C-alpha atoms as a printed R data frame, in Angstrom:
    type eleno elety resid chain resno       x       y       z
1   ATOM     1    CA   MET     A     1 -14.558 -25.582  37.323
2   ATOM     2    CA   SER     A     2 -15.757 -25.234  40.897
3   ATOM     3    CA   PHE     A     3 -12.448 -23.585  41.795
4   ATOM     4    CA   LEU     A     4 -13.737 -20.446  40.029
5   ATOM     5    CA   ASP     A     5 -16.692 -20.070  42.402
6   ATOM     6    CA   THR     A     6 -14.550 -18.361  45.039
7   ATOM     7    CA   ALA     A     7 -13.111 -15.879  42.556
8   ATOM     8    CA   THR     A     8 -16.397 -14.560  41.192
9   ATOM     9    CA   ALA     A     9 -18.591 -11.818  42.607
10  ATOM    10    CA   LEU     A    10 -22.029 -10.695  41.477
11  ATOM    11    CA   ARG     A    11 -22.266  -7.156  40.116
12  ATOM    12    CA   PRO     A    12 -25.495  -5.252  39.514
13  ATOM    13    CA   THR     A    13 -26.289  -4.258  35.931
14  ATOM    14    CA   SER     A    14 -29.240  -2.463  34.395
15  ATOM    15    CA   SER     A    15 -30.929  -2.540  31.004
16  ATOM    16    CA   ASN     A    16 -33.853  -0.830  29.329
17  ATOM    17    CA   VAL     A    17 -34.698  -3.886  27.223
18  ATOM    18    CA   ILE     A    18 -38.379  -4.710  27.324
19  ATOM    19    CA   PRO     A    19 -39.294  -8.152  28.619
20  ATOM    20    CA   THR     A    20 -41.533 -10.066  26.188
21  ATOM    21    CA   ALA     A    21 -44.313 -10.617  28.768
22  ATOM    22    CA   SER     A    22 -44.652  -6.900  29.630
23  ATOM    23    CA   ASN     A    23 -45.891  -4.034  27.436
24  ATOM    24    CA   ASP     A    24 -44.205  -1.302  29.491
25  ATOM    25    CA   THR     A    25 -41.778   0.499  27.118
26  ATOM    26    CA   ASN     A    26 -39.643   2.298  29.686
27  ATOM    27    CA   ALA     A    27 -39.227  -0.540  32.152
28  ATOM    28    CA   GLU     A    28 -35.831  -0.833  33.717
29  ATOM    29    CA   VAL     A    29 -34.646  -4.343  34.427
30  ATOM    30    CA   THR     A    30 -31.930  -4.931  37.003
31  ATOM    31    CA   ASN     A    31 -29.954  -8.146  36.912
32  ATOM    32    CA   GLU     A    32 -26.867  -9.364  38.566
33  ATOM    33    CA   THR     A    33 -24.088 -10.731  36.397
34  ATOM    34    CA   VAL     A    34 -20.974 -12.570  37.351
35  ATOM    35    CA   SER     A    35 -17.629 -10.885  36.844
36  ATOM    36    CA   ASP     A    36 -14.124 -11.581  37.944
37  ATOM    37    CA   GLU     A    37 -12.996  -8.609  40.044
38  ATOM    38    CA   GLU     A    38  -9.395  -9.771  40.297
39  ATOM    39    CA   ASN     A    39  -8.866 -10.254  36.566
40  ATOM    40    CA   VAL     A    40  -9.806  -6.749  35.425
41  ATOM    41    CA   ILE     A    41  -7.005  -5.566  33.175
42  ATOM    42    CA   PRO     A    42  -6.378  -1.805  33.034
43  ATOM    43    CA   ALA     A    43  -6.292  -0.223  29.598
44  ATOM    44    CA   ASP     A    44  -2.814   0.371  28.245
45  ATOM    45    CA   ASN     A    45  -2.690   3.992  27.104
46  ATOM    46    CA   SER     A    46   0.978   3.937  26.142
47  ATOM    47    CA   ASN     A    47   0.220   3.224  22.447
48  ATOM    48    CA   ILE     A    48  -2.281   6.038  22.013
49  ATOM    49    CA   GLY     A    49  -1.079   8.551  19.441
50  ATOM    50    CA   HIS     A    50   1.481   6.238  17.906
51  ATOM    51    CA   ARG     A    51   0.992   4.994  14.382
52  ATOM    52    CA   LYS     A    52   2.869   2.394  12.481
53  ATOM    53    CA   ARG     A    53   5.328   3.796   9.997
54  ATOM    54    CA   ARG     A    54   3.987   3.253   6.519
55  ATOM    55    CA   PRO     A    55   6.466   2.665   3.727
56  ATOM    56    CA   LYS     A    56   6.752   5.418   1.137
57  ATOM    57    CA   PRO     A    57   5.021   4.828  -2.208
58  ATOM    58    CA   ALA     A    58   8.411   4.814  -3.952
59  ATOM    59    CA   ASP     A    59   9.602   2.000  -1.661
60  ATOM    60    CA   LEU     A    60   6.457   0.009  -2.389
61  ATOM    61    CA   ALA     A    61   6.854   0.544  -6.127
62  ATOM    62    CA   CYS     A    62  10.475  -0.630  -6.049
63  ATOM    63    CA   THR     A    63   9.502  -3.673  -4.016
64  ATOM    64    CA   VAL     A    64   6.744  -4.618  -6.449
65  ATOM    65    CA   VAL     A    65   8.936  -4.047  -9.514
66  ATOM    66    CA   ASN     A    66  11.735  -6.153  -8.048
67  ATOM    67    CA   TYR     A    67   9.308  -8.932  -7.133
68  ATOM    68    CA   LEU     A    68   7.792  -9.008 -10.617
69  ATOM    69    CA   LYS     A    69  11.205  -8.870 -12.251
70  ATOM    70    CA   ASP     A    70  12.497 -11.781 -10.170
71  ATOM    71    CA   ARG     A    71   9.314 -13.776 -10.737
72  ATOM    72    CA   ASN     A    72   9.427 -13.281 -14.511
73  ATOM    73    CA   GLU     A    73  13.130 -14.086 -14.755
74  ATOM    74    CA   ASN     A    74  12.654 -17.313 -12.830
75  ATOM    75    CA   LYS     A    75   9.536 -18.294 -14.756
76  ATOM    76    CA   VAL     A    76  10.750 -18.065 -18.371
77  ATOM    77    CA   PRO     A    77  13.506 -20.441 -19.462
78  ATOM    78    CA   LYS     A    78  16.118 -18.713 -21.568
79  ATOM    79    CA   SER     A    79  16.898 -20.106 -24.986
80  ATOM    80    CA   ALA     A    80  20.113 -19.505 -26.905
81  ATOM    81    CA   ILE     A    81  18.394 -16.832 -29.001
82  ATOM    82    CA   ASP     A    82  17.114 -15.042 -25.879
83  ATOM    83    CA   LEU     A    83  20.627 -14.947 -24.484
84  ATOM    84    CA   LEU     A    84  22.066 -13.768 -27.820
85  ATOM    85    CA   PHE     A    85  19.669 -10.839 -28.080
86  ATOM    86    CA   ARG     A    86  20.205  -9.967 -24.439
87  ATOM    87    CA   SER     A    87  23.907  -9.761 -25.171
88  ATOM    88    CA   TYR     A    88  23.170  -7.558 -28.198
89  ATOM    89    CA   ALA     A    89  21.030  -5.294 -26.013
90  ATOM    90    CA   GLU     A    90  23.787  -4.875 -23.428
91  ATOM    91    CA   THR     A    91  26.288  -4.020 -26.159
92  ATOM    92    CA   PHE     A    92  23.780  -1.712 -27.877
93  ATOM    93    CA   LYS     A    93  23.349   0.325 -24.673
94  ATOM    94    CA   LYS     A    94  27.067   1.128 -24.624
95  ATOM    95    CA   TYR     A    95  26.986   2.979 -27.977
96  ATOM    96    CA   THR     A    96  26.382   6.699 -28.420
97  ATOM    97    CA   PRO     A    97  22.825   7.839 -29.181
98  ATOM    98    CA   LEU     A    98  23.758   8.549 -32.815
99  ATOM    99    CA   THR     A    99  25.202   5.058 -33.302
100 ATOM   100    CA   GLN     A   100  22.129   3.573 -31.617
101 ATOM   101    CA   ALA     A   101  19.845   5.459 -34.037
102 ATOM   102    CA   ARG     A   102  21.800   4.213 -37.065
103 ATOM   103    CA   LEU     A   103  21.765   0.636 -35.774
104 ATOM   104    CA   LYS     A   104  18.003   0.848 -35.193
105 ATOM   105    CA   ILE     A   105  17.509   1.802 -38.847
106 ATOM   106    CA   ASP     A   106  19.779  -1.020 -40.042
107 ATOM   107    CA   MET     A   107  18.038  -3.576 -37.821
108 ATOM   108    CA   ALA     A   108  14.596  -2.397 -38.945
109 ATOM   109    CA   LYS     A   109  15.690  -2.849 -42.573
110 ATOM   110    CA   LEU     A   110  17.013  -6.358 -41.848
111 ATOM   111    CA   PHE     A   111  13.813  -7.456 -40.129
112 ATOM   112    CA   ALA     A   112  11.586  -5.902 -42.809
113 ATOM   113    CA   GLU     A   113  13.536  -7.633 -45.595
114 ATOM   114    CA   ALA     A   114  13.369 -10.984 -43.788
115 ATOM   115    CA   GLU     A   115   9.618 -10.561 -43.274
116 ATOM   116    CA   ILE     A   116   9.105  -9.773 -46.970
117 ATOM   117    CA   ARG     A   117  11.078 -12.892 -47.978
118 ATOM   118    CA   GLU     A   118   8.941 -15.032 -45.642
119 ATOM   119    CA   ILE     A   119   5.703 -13.637 -47.086
120 ATOM   120    CA   GLU     A   120   6.900 -14.133 -50.658
121 ATOM   121    CA   GLN     A   121   7.844 -17.756 -49.932
122 ATOM   122    CA   ARG     A   122   4.394 -18.479 -48.481
123 ATOM   123    CA   GLU     A   123   2.519 -16.841 -51.354
124 ATOM   124    CA   THR     A   124   4.589 -18.239 -54.223
125 ATOM   125    CA   PRO     A   125   3.199 -21.597 -55.284
126 ATOM   126    CA   SER     A   126   5.832 -24.266 -55.467
127 ATOM   127    CA   TYR     A   127   5.436 -26.837 -58.215
128 ATOM   128    CA   ARG     A   128   6.813 -30.191 -57.329
129 ATOM   129    CA   ASP     A   129   6.348 -33.440 -59.163
């Protein structure tokens, strides 16, 4: 690295750091440090005052929702029953609000009756020989 010796120049610096051997609190110490005069890079002031454009909260929310939706759709395998009820849901959305309300009541009745039958079958002792 001797090729750097010609490119360096000593520059005076000062410090008010107290040397450990001396008790003088206001002593000024002058040293010479090596710096490269030719490689001083001027500060670039062209970016001052410019900020990066931040995405709007609505854009971030849409991005997150889409990511989670895609991740969940890819993660869960779809069974035949999942696909059947998805099809029912798409058809259900096409009906008028009144028809949807009536179908909700009918479906609630069907599920409640099926649940009651299941409970009765579990609680009724079966006698087998």
